[in-house]
């Protein structure tokens, strides 16, 4: 992949100033430090096999303990319970971990370790944004919390060192005989959603972005101090620079683009995601139905592991186009849920929402989002801001740019989608959505 990208861009390895990594957060990998071989399949962020572990922690009254230290609720989403599951269920893994023969990391750690030498001295590191998604890192100290490790039975020695997201001290360098083909500094690392926030130039408190991918993730910069949430949001690290750490509130939505994939792969209603724009516009509304795609439970702001997907309001009038439109509407309504929680926690009235990710090329979806939120939706010229943010972090570390303020000048608008619905249409439609969500909740007993 690296060689292909360099070749397609007509770039030689010697022209690379630095490398930044961005990754799918929470996904958990364990591997042998001597061979580099994974010791089990990765456990991805949407995997719910840790439900019983999480329920036991909640039953033991530990929810507030984890929330105060990590800013997170106890949920299947995060890495800590996933790692505990692996240690408890993979034969001999715990013994290897305690003997220093097993390493843990999210995908960023795995990639950096391999790029910087792997079994031959690879750097076992992560950054503060990824660390803040494990349920193991104290947001105040920005280090692994021994008490939480003890509660989950996780050996400290298998965890990576936590570093700034942009680090002039470098995590390491790529090997000249490795996949890059030259010795290049590796010095930028952010989880994908924080990378998108960084790439969207949201460097001041009150600036926010929403990324549309498999799920949706809205982050609001809250400044130099973590802001506890009372409305079902996550308190998380936005990014860490040598001069200090910036925090954010995050609303994580599990299933958005994945619901479109479900229409294609499971139901066969579409051949390609791009078709949804034309199909959804062929009807004036969703025909009275709401689709709540709680395939993995509900994330923010509900955090209901027992919710499951529902389609409500079905009649014989409803057709394929209505279901496709209801799927796009579900993306927008879930984003509205998160926006309402952010307003409640921060007291900030968002005047516009910056958006990015693959689904933002769908003009109808972006217009629908503006209509349902009642605020302008701003699409940048570069919609793949996740990769851009990782590049910015690496470039800052080696002096390619001098400050985040200099990066802001690179950001530009492609299109602004202004709301068209009036309140008389917007608010009853949202009330209907909230009724549908209630039908999906507490389904598993």
CSV table of C-alpha atoms in Angstrom, one decimal:
chain,number,residue,atom,x,y,z
A,1,UNK,CA,0.0,0.0,0.0
A,2,UNK,CA,2.8,2.4,0.9
A,3,UNK,CA,4.7,1.7,-2.2
A,4,UNK,CA,1.6,2.0,-4.3
A,5,UNK,CA,0.7,5.4,-2.8
A,6,UNK,CA,4.2,6.7,-3.3
A,7,UNK,CA,4.2,5.5,-6.9
A,8,UNK,CA,0.8,6.9,-7.7
A,9,UNK,CA,1.8,10.3,-6.3
A,10,UNK,CA,5.2,10.2,-8.0
A,11,UNK,CA,6.9,10.7,-4.6
A,12,UNK,CA,10.2,9.2,-3.6
A,13,UNK,CA,10.8,8.1,0.0
A,14,UNK,CA,13.6,10.6,0.3
A,15,UNK,CA,11.0,13.4,-0.2
A,16,UNK,CA,9.0,12.4,2.9
A,17,UNK,CA,9.6,14.9,5.8
A,18,UNK,CA,7.7,12.8,8.4
A,19,UNK,CA,5.0,10.2,8.8
A,20,UNK,CA,1.7,10.6,10.8
A,21,UNK,CA,-0.5,7.7,11.7
A,22,UNK,CA,-4.3,7.7,12.2
A,23,UNK,CA,-6.3,4.7,13.0
A,24,UNK,CA,-9.6,3.1,13.8
A,25,UNK,CA,-9.8,3.6,17.6
A,26,UNK,CA,-10.6,1.1,20.3
A,27,UNK,CA,-9.9,-1.9,18.0
A,28,UNK,CA,-7.7,-4.2,20.1
A,29,UNK,CA,-4.6,-6.2,19.0
A,30,UNK,CA,-2.2,-8.4,21.0
A,31,UNK,CA,1.0,-9.8,19.5
A,32,UNK,CA,4.2,-11.6,20.2
A,33,UNK,CA,7.1,-9.0,20.5
A,34,UNK,CA,9.7,-11.5,19.4
A,35,UNK,CA,8.0,-12.7,16.2
A,36,UNK,CA,5.5,-9.9,15.5
A,37,UNK,CA,2.7,-12.5,15.0
A,38,UNK,CA,-0.8,-11.6,16.3
A,39,UNK,CA,-1.8,-13.9,19.2
A,40,UNK,CA,-5.5,-13.6,18.3
A,41,UNK,CA,-7.7,-11.9,15.8
A,42,UNK,CA,-8.2,-8.2,16.4
A,43,UNK,CA,-11.4,-7.4,18.4
A,44,UNK,CA,-12.9,-4.4,16.5
A,45,UNK,CA,-14.6,-1.4,18.1
A,46,UNK,CA,-18.2,-2.5,17.2
A,47,UNK,CA,-17.7,-6.0,18.7
A,48,UNK,CA,-20.1,-6.6,21.6
A,49,UNK,CA,-18.6,-9.8,23.1
A,50,UNK,CA,-17.6,-7.9,26.2
A,51,UNK,CA,-21.2,-7.2,27.2
A,52,UNK,CA,-21.1,-9.5,30.2
A,53,UNK,CA,-17.8,-8.0,31.4
A,54,UNK,CA,-19.3,-4.6,31.2
A,55,UNK,CA,-22.5,-5.6,33.0
A,56,UNK,CA,-20.5,-7.1,35.8
A,57,UNK,CA,-18.5,-3.9,36.3
A,58,UNK,CA,-21.7,-1.9,36.3
A,59,UNK,CA,-23.3,-4.3,38.8
A,60,UNK,CA,-20.3,-3.9,41.0
A,61,UNK,CA,-21.0,-0.1,41.2
A,62,UNK,CA,-17.9,0.9,39.2
A,63,UNK,CA,-19.4,3.1,36.6
A,64,UNK,CA,-18.7,6.4,38.4
A,65,UNK,CA,-15.1,5.2,39.1
A,66,UNK,CA,-14.4,4.7,35.4
A,67,UNK,CA,-16.2,7.9,34.3
A,68,UNK,CA,-14.4,10.2,36.8
A,69,UNK,CA,-11.0,8.9,35.8
A,70,UNK,CA,-11.3,8.2,32.1
A,71,UNK,CA,-14.3,10.4,31.0
A,72,UNK,CA,-16.0,7.3,29.6
A,73,UNK,CA,-19.0,5.1,30.5
A,74,UNK,CA,-18.5,1.4,30.9
A,75,UNK,CA,-19.3,0.1,27.4
A,76,UNK,CA,-18.4,-2.7,25.0
A,77,UNK,CA,-17.0,0.1,22.7
A,78,UNK,CA,-13.7,0.6,24.5
A,79,UNK,CA,-10.4,-1.3,24.5
A,80,UNK,CA,-10.1,-2.2,28.2
A,81,UNK,CA,-12.9,-4.7,28.3
A,82,UNK,CA,-11.8,-6.2,25.0
A,83,UNK,CA,-8.3,-6.7,26.3
A,84,UNK,CA,-9.7,-8.3,29.4
A,85,UNK,CA,-11.8,-10.7,27.3
A,86,UNK,CA,-8.7,-11.7,25.3
A,87,UNK,CA,-6.7,-12.3,28.5
A,88,UNK,CA,-9.5,-14.3,30.0
A,89,UNK,CA,-10.3,-16.4,26.9
A,90,UNK,CA,-7.2,-16.9,24.8
A,91,UNK,CA,-5.3,-19.9,26.1
A,92,UNK,CA,-1.9,-19.0,27.8
A,93,UNK,CA,-2.3,-15.3,26.8
A,94,UNK,CA,-2.4,-14.0,30.4
A,95,UNK,CA,0.8,-16.0,31.2
A,96,UNK,CA,2.6,-14.6,28.2
A,97,UNK,CA,1.4,-11.0,29.0
A,98,UNK,CA,2.7,-11.3,32.6
A,99,UNK,CA,6.0,-12.7,31.3
A,100,UNK,CA,6.5,-9.8,28.8
A,101,UNK,CA,5.8,-12.1,25.9
A,102,UNK,CA,2.6,-10.3,24.7
A,103,UNK,CA,2.1,-6.7,23.7
A,104,UNK,CA,-1.2,-4.8,23.5
A,105,UNK,CA,-2.1,-1.9,21.2
A,106,UNK,CA,-4.8,-0.3,19.2
A,107,UNK,CA,-4.1,-0.2,15.4
A,108,UNK,CA,-1.9,2.9,15.7
A,109,UNK,CA,0.4,1.1,18.1
A,110,UNK,CA,0.6,-2.0,15.9
A,111,UNK,CA,1.4,0.1,12.8
A,112,UNK,CA,4.0,2.3,14.5
A,113,UNK,CA,5.7,-0.8,16.1
A,114,UNK,CA,6.0,-2.5,12.7
A,115,UNK,CA,7.1,0.7,10.8
A,116,UNK,CA,9.9,1.4,13.3
A,117,UNK,CA,11.4,-2.0,13.3
A,118,UNK,CA,8.9,-4.5,14.7
A,119,UNK,CA,10.7,-7.4,16.5
A,120,UNK,CA,14.0,-5.5,15.9
A,121,UNK,CA,13.5,-2.6,18.3
A,122,UNK,CA,10.1,-1.3,17.1
A,123,UNK,CA,8.6,1.6,19.2
A,124,UNK,CA,5.8,0.4,21.4
A,125,UNK,CA,3.9,3.7,21.8
A,126,UNK,CA,0.5,5.2,21.5
A,127,UNK,CA,-0.7,8.8,21.8
A,128,UNK,CA,-3.0,10.5,24.3
A,129,UNK,CA,-6.0,10.4,22.0
A,130,UNK,CA,-5.9,6.7,21.6
A,131,UNK,CA,-5.0,6.2,25.2
A,132,UNK,CA,-8.1,8.1,26.2
A,133,UNK,CA,-10.3,5.5,24.4
A,134,UNK,CA,-9.2,2.5,26.4
A,135,UNK,CA,-11.0,2.9,29.7
A,136,UNK,CA,-7.5,2.6,31.2
A,137,UNK,CA,-6.0,6.1,31.0
A,138,UNK,CA,-6.5,8.8,33.6
A,139,UNK,CA,-7.4,12.0,31.9
A,140,UNK,CA,-5.7,14.1,34.5
A,141,UNK,CA,-2.3,12.3,34.5
A,142,UNK,CA,-2.4,11.2,30.9
A,143,UNK,CA,-1.0,7.9,32.0
A,144,UNK,CA,-2.3,4.4,32.7
A,145,UNK,CA,-4.2,4.1,35.9
A,146,UNK,CA,-3.0,1.3,38.2
A,147,UNK,CA,-6.3,1.0,40.0
A,148,UNK,CA,-8.2,0.5,36.7
A,149,UNK,CA,-5.7,-2.0,35.5
A,150,UNK,CA,-6.1,-3.9,38.7
A,151,UNK,CA,-9.9,-3.9,38.4
A,152,UNK,CA,-9.6,-5.4,34.8
A,153,UNK,CA,-6.7,-7.7,35.6
A,154,UNK,CA,-4.5,-6.2,32.9
A,155,UNK,CA,-0.6,-6.4,33.3
A,156,UNK,CA,0.9,-2.9,33.0
A,157,UNK,CA,4.0,-4.3,31.1
A,158,UNK,CA,2.0,-5.2,28.0
A,159,UNK,CA,0.7,-1.6,27.5
A,160,UNK,CA,2.4,1.0,25.2
A,161,UNK,CA,4.1,4.2,26.4
A,162,UNK,CA,1.7,7.2,26.0
A,163,UNK,CA,3.2,10.1,24.0
A,164,UNK,CA,2.0,13.5,22.6
A,165,UNK,CA,0.0,13.3,19.3
A,166,UNK,CA,2.7,15.5,17.6
A,167,UNK,CA,6.1,14.7,19.1
A,168,UNK,CA,9.3,16.4,18.1
A,169,UNK,CA,11.2,13.7,20.1
A,170,UNK,CA,9.9,11.2,17.5
A,171,UNK,CA,8.4,7.8,18.2
A,172,UNK,CA,11.1,6.3,15.9
A,173,UNK,CA,12.1,6.2,12.3
A,174,UNK,CA,11.2,3.8,9.6
A,175,UNK,CA,13.8,1.3,8.5
A,176,UNK,CA,15.6,2.0,5.2
A,177,UNK,CA,15.0,-1.6,4.1
A,178,UNK,CA,11.4,-1.5,5.3
A,179,UNK,CA,8.1,-0.8,3.4
A,180,UNK,CA,8.7,3.0,3.2
A,181,UNK,CA,12.2,2.5,1.6
A,182,UNK,CA,13.9,5.2,3.6
A,183,UNK,CA,14.6,6.3,7.2
A,184,UNK,CA,11.7,8.7,7.8
A,185,UNK,CA,10.6,10.1,11.2
A,186,UNK,CA,7.4,8.8,12.6
A,187,UNK,CA,6.1,11.5,14.9
A,188,UNK,CA,2.4,12.1,14.5
A,189,UNK,CA,-0.4,9.9,15.9
A,190,UNK,CA,-4.1,10.6,16.5
A,191,UNK,CA,-7.2,8.4,16.6
A,192,UNK,CA,-9.2,8.9,13.5
A,193,UNK,CA,-11.9,11.2,14.9
A,194,UNK,CA,-9.4,13.4,16.7
A,195,UNK,CA,-7.3,13.5,13.5
A,196,UNK,CA,-10.4,14.8,11.7
A,197,UNK,CA,-10.9,17.5,14.3
A,198,UNK,CA,-7.2,18.5,13.9
A,199,UNK,CA,-7.5,18.4,10.1
A,200,UNK,CA,-10.6,20.6,10.3
A,201,UNK,CA,-8.6,23.2,12.1
A,202,UNK,CA,-10.9,23.1,15.2
A,203,UNK,CA,-8.2,24.6,17.4
A,204,UNK,CA,-10.4,26.9,19.6
A,205,UNK,CA,-12.9,26.0,22.3
A,206,UNK,CA,-16.4,25.8,20.8
A,207,UNK,CA,-15.3,24.6,17.4
A,208,UNK,CA,-16.8,21.2,16.3
A,209,UNK,CA,-16.8,18.7,13.5
A,210,UNK,CA,-18.8,15.6,12.5
A,211,UNK,CA,-17.2,12.7,10.6
A,212,UNK,CA,-19.5,10.4,8.5
A,213,UNK,CA,-18.1,6.9,8.1
A,214,UNK,CA,-19.2,3.5,9.3
A,215,UNK,CA,-20.4,5.4,12.3
A,216,UNK,CA,-20.6,9.2,13.0
A,217,UNK,CA,-18.5,11.0,15.5
A,218,UNK,CA,-19.0,14.6,16.6
A,219,UNK,CA,-16.3,16.3,18.5
A,220,UNK,CA,-16.4,19.7,20.2
A,221,UNK,CA,-13.1,21.4,21.3
A,222,UNK,CA,-13.5,22.3,25.1
A,223,UNK,CA,-10.0,23.7,25.6
A,224,UNK,CA,-7.3,22.9,28.1
A,225,UNK,CA,-9.5,21.3,30.8
A,226,UNK,CA,-11.7,18.2,30.5
A,227,UNK,CA,-15.4,18.9,30.7
A,228,UNK,CA,-17.4,16.2,32.4
A,229,UNK,CA,-20.6,15.2,30.6
A,230,UNK,CA,-24.0,14.9,32.2
A,231,UNK,CA,-25.8,14.2,28.9
A,232,UNK,CA,-24.3,10.9,27.7
A,233,UNK,CA,-21.3,12.3,25.9
A,234,UNK,CA,-17.6,11.2,26.2
A,235,UNK,CA,-15.0,13.4,27.8
A,236,UNK,CA,-11.9,12.7,25.7
A,237,UNK,CA,-8.5,14.0,24.6
A,238,UNK,CA,-8.8,16.1,21.4
A,239,UNK,CA,-5.0,16.2,20.8
A,240,UNK,CA,-1.7,16.5,22.7
A,241,UNK,CA,1.1,18.8,21.7
A,242,UNK,CA,4.4,19.4,23.5
A,243,UNK,CA,3.0,22.7,24.9
A,244,UNK,CA,-0.1,21.1,26.3
A,245,UNK,CA,-3.2,18.9,25.9
A,246,UNK,CA,-6.6,19.9,24.5
A,247,UNK,CA,-9.8,18.1,25.4
A,248,UNK,CA,-13.1,17.5,23.7
A,249,UNK,CA,-16.6,16.3,24.2
A,250,UNK,CA,-17.5,13.5,21.8
A,251,UNK,CA,-20.8,12.0,20.7
A,252,UNK,CA,-20.1,8.5,19.2
A,253,UNK,CA,-22.7,6.9,17.0
A,254,UNK,CA,-22.1,3.3,16.2
A,255,UNK,CA,-24.1,2.7,13.0
A,256,UNK,CA,-24.6,5.3,10.2
A,257,UNK,CA,-22.7,4.4,7.0
A,258,UNK,CA,-22.9,0.8,8.2
A,259,UNK,CA,-26.7,1.0,7.9
A,260,UNK,CA,-26.3,1.9,4.2
A,261,UNK,CA,-24.0,-1.1,3.8
A,262,UNK,CA,-26.7,-3.2,5.4
A,263,UNK,CA,-29.2,-2.0,2.7
A,264,UNK,CA,-26.7,-3.1,0.1
A,265,UNK,CA,-25.2,-6.3,1.5
A,266,UNK,CA,-28.0,-7.8,3.6
A,267,UNK,CA,-31.2,-6.6,1.8
A,268,UNK,CA,-29.9,-6.1,-1.7
A,269,UNK,CA,-31.9,-2.8,-2.0
A,270,UNK,CA,-29.0,-0.9,-3.6
A,271,UNK,CA,-26.0,-1.9,-5.5
A,272,UNK,CA,-23.8,1.0,-4.4
A,273,UNK,CA,-24.0,3.7,-1.6
A,274,UNK,CA,-23.9,6.5,-4.2
A,275,UNK,CA,-27.4,5.3,-5.4
A,276,UNK,CA,-29.0,6.4,-2.2
A,277,UNK,CA,-28.9,10.1,-3.1
A,278,UNK,CA,-31.1,9.7,-6.2
A,279,UNK,CA,-33.4,7.0,-4.6
A,280,UNK,CA,-34.0,9.1,-1.5
A,281,UNK,CA,-34.9,12.2,-3.5
A,282,UNK,CA,-37.5,10.3,-5.5
A,283,UNK,CA,-39.9,10.5,-2.5
A,284,UNK,CA,-41.0,13.6,-0.5
A,285,UNK,CA,-40.5,11.9,2.9
A,286,UNK,CA,-39.9,8.5,4.5
A,287,UNK,CA,-43.6,7.5,4.2
A,288,UNK,CA,-44.1,7.7,8.0
A,289,UNK,CA,-41.4,5.3,9.0
A,290,UNK,CA,-38.3,5.7,11.2
A,291,UNK,CA,-35.3,3.3,11.1
A,292,UNK,CA,-33.2,3.1,14.3
A,293,UNK,CA,-30.1,1.1,13.3
A,294,UNK,CA,-29.2,-0.1,16.8
A,295,UNK,CA,-27.4,-3.1,15.5
A,296,UNK,CA,-24.7,-2.9,18.2
A,297,UNK,CA,-26.9,-1.2,20.8
A,298,UNK,CA,-27.1,2.5,21.0
A,299,UNK,CA,-24.0,4.7,21.7
A,300,UNK,CA,-24.2,8.4,22.6
A,301,UNK,CA,-26.2,9.8,24.2
A,302,UNK,CA,-28.1,6.7,25.3
A,303,UNK,CA,-25.4,4.1,26.0
A,304,UNK,CA,-27.8,1.2,25.9
A,305,UNK,CA,-26.1,-2.1,25.2
A,306,UNK,CA,-29.4,-3.8,25.1
A,307,UNK,CA,-31.0,-1.8,22.3
A,308,UNK,CA,-31.6,-3.4,18.9
A,309,UNK,CA,-32.6,-2.1,15.5
A,310,UNK,CA,-36.2,-1.3,14.7
A,311,UNK,CA,-38.2,0.1,11.8
A,312,UNK,CA,-41.4,1.6,13.0
A,313,UNK,CA,-44.5,3.0,11.3
A,314,UNK,CA,-44.6,0.4,8.5
A,315,UNK,CA,-47.7,0.3,6.2
A,316,UNK,CA,-48.2,-1.2,2.8
A,317,UNK,CA,-47.6,2.2,1.3
A,318,UNK,CA,-43.9,2.1,2.2
A,319,UNK,CA,-41.5,1.1,-0.6
A,320,UNK,CA,-37.8,0.8,-1.2
A,321,UNK,CA,-37.3,4.5,-1.7
A,322,UNK,CA,-38.9,5.2,1.7
A,323,UNK,CA,-36.6,2.8,3.5
A,324,UNK,CA,-33.5,4.2,1.8
A,325,UNK,CA,-34.6,7.7,2.8
A,326,UNK,CA,-35.3,6.6,6.3
A,327,UNK,CA,-31.8,5.2,6.5
A,328,UNK,CA,-30.3,8.6,5.5
A,329,UNK,CA,-32.6,10.3,7.9
A,330,UNK,CA,-31.4,8.0,10.7
A,331,UNK,CA,-27.9,9.3,10.2
A,332,UNK,CA,-29.1,12.9,10.6
A,333,UNK,CA,-31.4,12.3,13.6
A,334,UNK,CA,-28.7,10.5,15.5
A,335,UNK,CA,-26.4,13.5,14.9
A,336,UNK,CA,-29.2,15.7,16.2
A,337,UNK,CA,-29.3,13.6,19.4
A,338,UNK,CA,-25.6,14.2,19.9
A,339,UNK,CA,-25.9,18.0,19.1
A,340,UNK,CA,-28.6,18.4,21.7
A,341,UNK,CA,-26.4,16.7,24.3
A,342,UNK,CA,-23.5,19.0,23.4
A,343,UNK,CA,-25.7,22.0,23.8
A,344,UNK,CA,-26.7,20.8,27.3
A,345,UNK,CA,-23.2,20.0,28.4
A,346,UNK,CA,-21.3,22.9,27.0
A,347,UNK,CA,-23.9,25.7,26.9
A,348,UNK,CA,-22.6,26.5,23.4
A,349,UNK,CA,-25.0,27.1,20.6
A,350,UNK,CA,-23.4,25.8,17.5
A,351,UNK,CA,-23.7,28.3,14.7
A,352,UNK,CA,-22.4,25.8,12.0
A,353,UNK,CA,-21.2,22.2,11.8
A,354,UNK,CA,-18.1,21.3,9.9
A,355,UNK,CA,-18.4,17.9,8.2
A,356,UNK,CA,-16.0,15.4,6.7
A,357,UNK,CA,-15.8,11.7,5.7
A,358,UNK,CA,-16.8,9.7,2.7
A,359,UNK,CA,-20.6,10.2,3.0
A,360,UNK,CA,-20.3,14.0,2.8
A,361,UNK,CA,-20.1,13.8,-1.0
A,362,UNK,CA,-23.9,13.0,-0.9
A,363,UNK,CA,-25.4,16.5,-1.3
A,364,UNK,CA,-28.9,15.3,-0.4
A,365,UNK,CA,-27.6,13.8,2.9
A,366,UNK,CA,-25.8,17.1,3.8
A,367,UNK,CA,-28.9,19.1,3.0
A,368,UNK,CA,-31.0,16.8,5.0
A,369,UNK,CA,-28.5,17.2,7.9
A,370,UNK,CA,-28.8,20.9,7.8
A,371,UNK,CA,-32.7,20.7,7.7
A,372,UNK,CA,-32.8,18.3,10.7
A,373,UNK,CA,-30.3,20.3,12.8
A,374,UNK,CA,-31.5,23.7,11.9
A,375,UNK,CA,-27.9,25.0,11.5
A,376,UNK,CA,-25.7,25.4,8.4
A,377,UNK,CA,-23.5,22.4,7.4
A,378,UNK,CA,-20.1,23.3,6.1
A,379,UNK,CA,-18.2,20.9,3.8
A,380,UNK,CA,-14.5,21.7,3.3
A,381,UNK,CA,-12.6,21.4,0.1
A,382,UNK,CA,-10.7,18.4,1.5
A,383,UNK,CA,-13.3,15.9,2.9
A,384,UNK,CA,-10.7,13.3,4.0
A,385,UNK,CA,-9.6,15.4,6.9
A,386,UNK,CA,-8.6,12.4,9.0
A,387,UNK,CA,-5.5,11.7,6.9
A,388,UNK,CA,-4.9,15.4,6.7
A,389,UNK,CA,-4.9,15.8,10.5
A,390,UNK,CA,-2.3,13.0,10.9
A,391,UNK,CA,-0.1,14.7,8.3
A,392,UNK,CA,-0.5,18.0,10.1
A,393,UNK,CA,0.6,16.4,13.4
A,394,UNK,CA,3.7,14.9,11.8
A,395,UNK,CA,4.6,18.1,10.0
A,396,UNK,CA,4.3,20.2,13.1
A,397,UNK,CA,6.7,17.8,14.9
A,398,UNK,CA,9.5,18.3,12.4
A,399,UNK,CA,8.9,22.0,11.9
A,400,UNK,CA,7.2,21.9,8.5
A,401,UNK,CA,4.6,24.2,10.0
A,402,UNK,CA,5.3,26.4,13.0
A,403,UNK,CA,1.9,26.3,14.8
A,404,UNK,CA,-1.7,25.2,14.5
A,405,UNK,CA,-2.5,28.8,13.6
A,406,UNK,CA,-0.5,28.4,10.4
A,407,UNK,CA,-2.5,25.2,9.6
A,408,UNK,CA,-5.8,27.1,9.8
A,409,UNK,CA,-4.9,29.1,6.7
A,410,UNK,CA,-5.0,25.8,4.7
A,411,UNK,CA,-8.7,25.1,5.5
A,412,UNK,CA,-11.2,26.2,2.9
A,413,UNK,CA,-14.9,25.8,2.2
A,414,UNK,CA,-16.3,23.7,-0.7
A,415,UNK,CA,-20.0,24.3,0.0
A,416,UNK,CA,-22.4,25.5,2.8
A,417,UNK,CA,-25.8,23.8,3.1
A,418,UNK,CA,-28.3,26.1,4.7
A,419,UNK,CA,-31.4,24.7,6.5
A,420,UNK,CA,-34.6,24.8,4.5
A,421,UNK,CA,-37.1,23.2,6.9
A,422,UNK,CA,-39.0,25.5,9.2
A,423,UNK,CA,-39.5,24.7,12.9
A,424,UNK,CA,-43.0,23.5,12.3
A,425,UNK,CA,-41.6,20.6,10.2
A,426,UNK,CA,-38.3,20.1,12.0
A,427,UNK,CA,-39.5,19.6,15.6
A,428,UNK,CA,-42.5,17.2,15.1
A,429,UNK,CA,-40.2,15.1,12.9
A,430,UNK,CA,-37.6,14.9,15.6
A,431,UNK,CA,-40.2,14.1,18.2
A,432,UNK,CA,-41.2,11.1,16.1
A,433,UNK,CA,-37.6,10.0,16.0
A,434,UNK,CA,-37.3,10.1,19.7
A,435,UNK,CA,-40.4,7.9,20.0
A,436,UNK,CA,-38.9,5.4,17.6
A,437,UNK,CA,-35.7,5.3,19.7
A,438,UNK,CA,-37.7,4.4,22.8
A,439,UNK,CA,-39.1,1.4,20.9
A,440,UNK,CA,-35.6,0.1,20.3
A,441,UNK,CA,-34.3,0.4,23.8
A,442,UNK,CA,-33.8,-2.4,26.4
A,443,UNK,CA,-34.8,-5.0,23.9
A,444,UNK,CA,-32.4,-7.7,25.2
A,445,UNK,CA,-33.2,-9.0,28.7
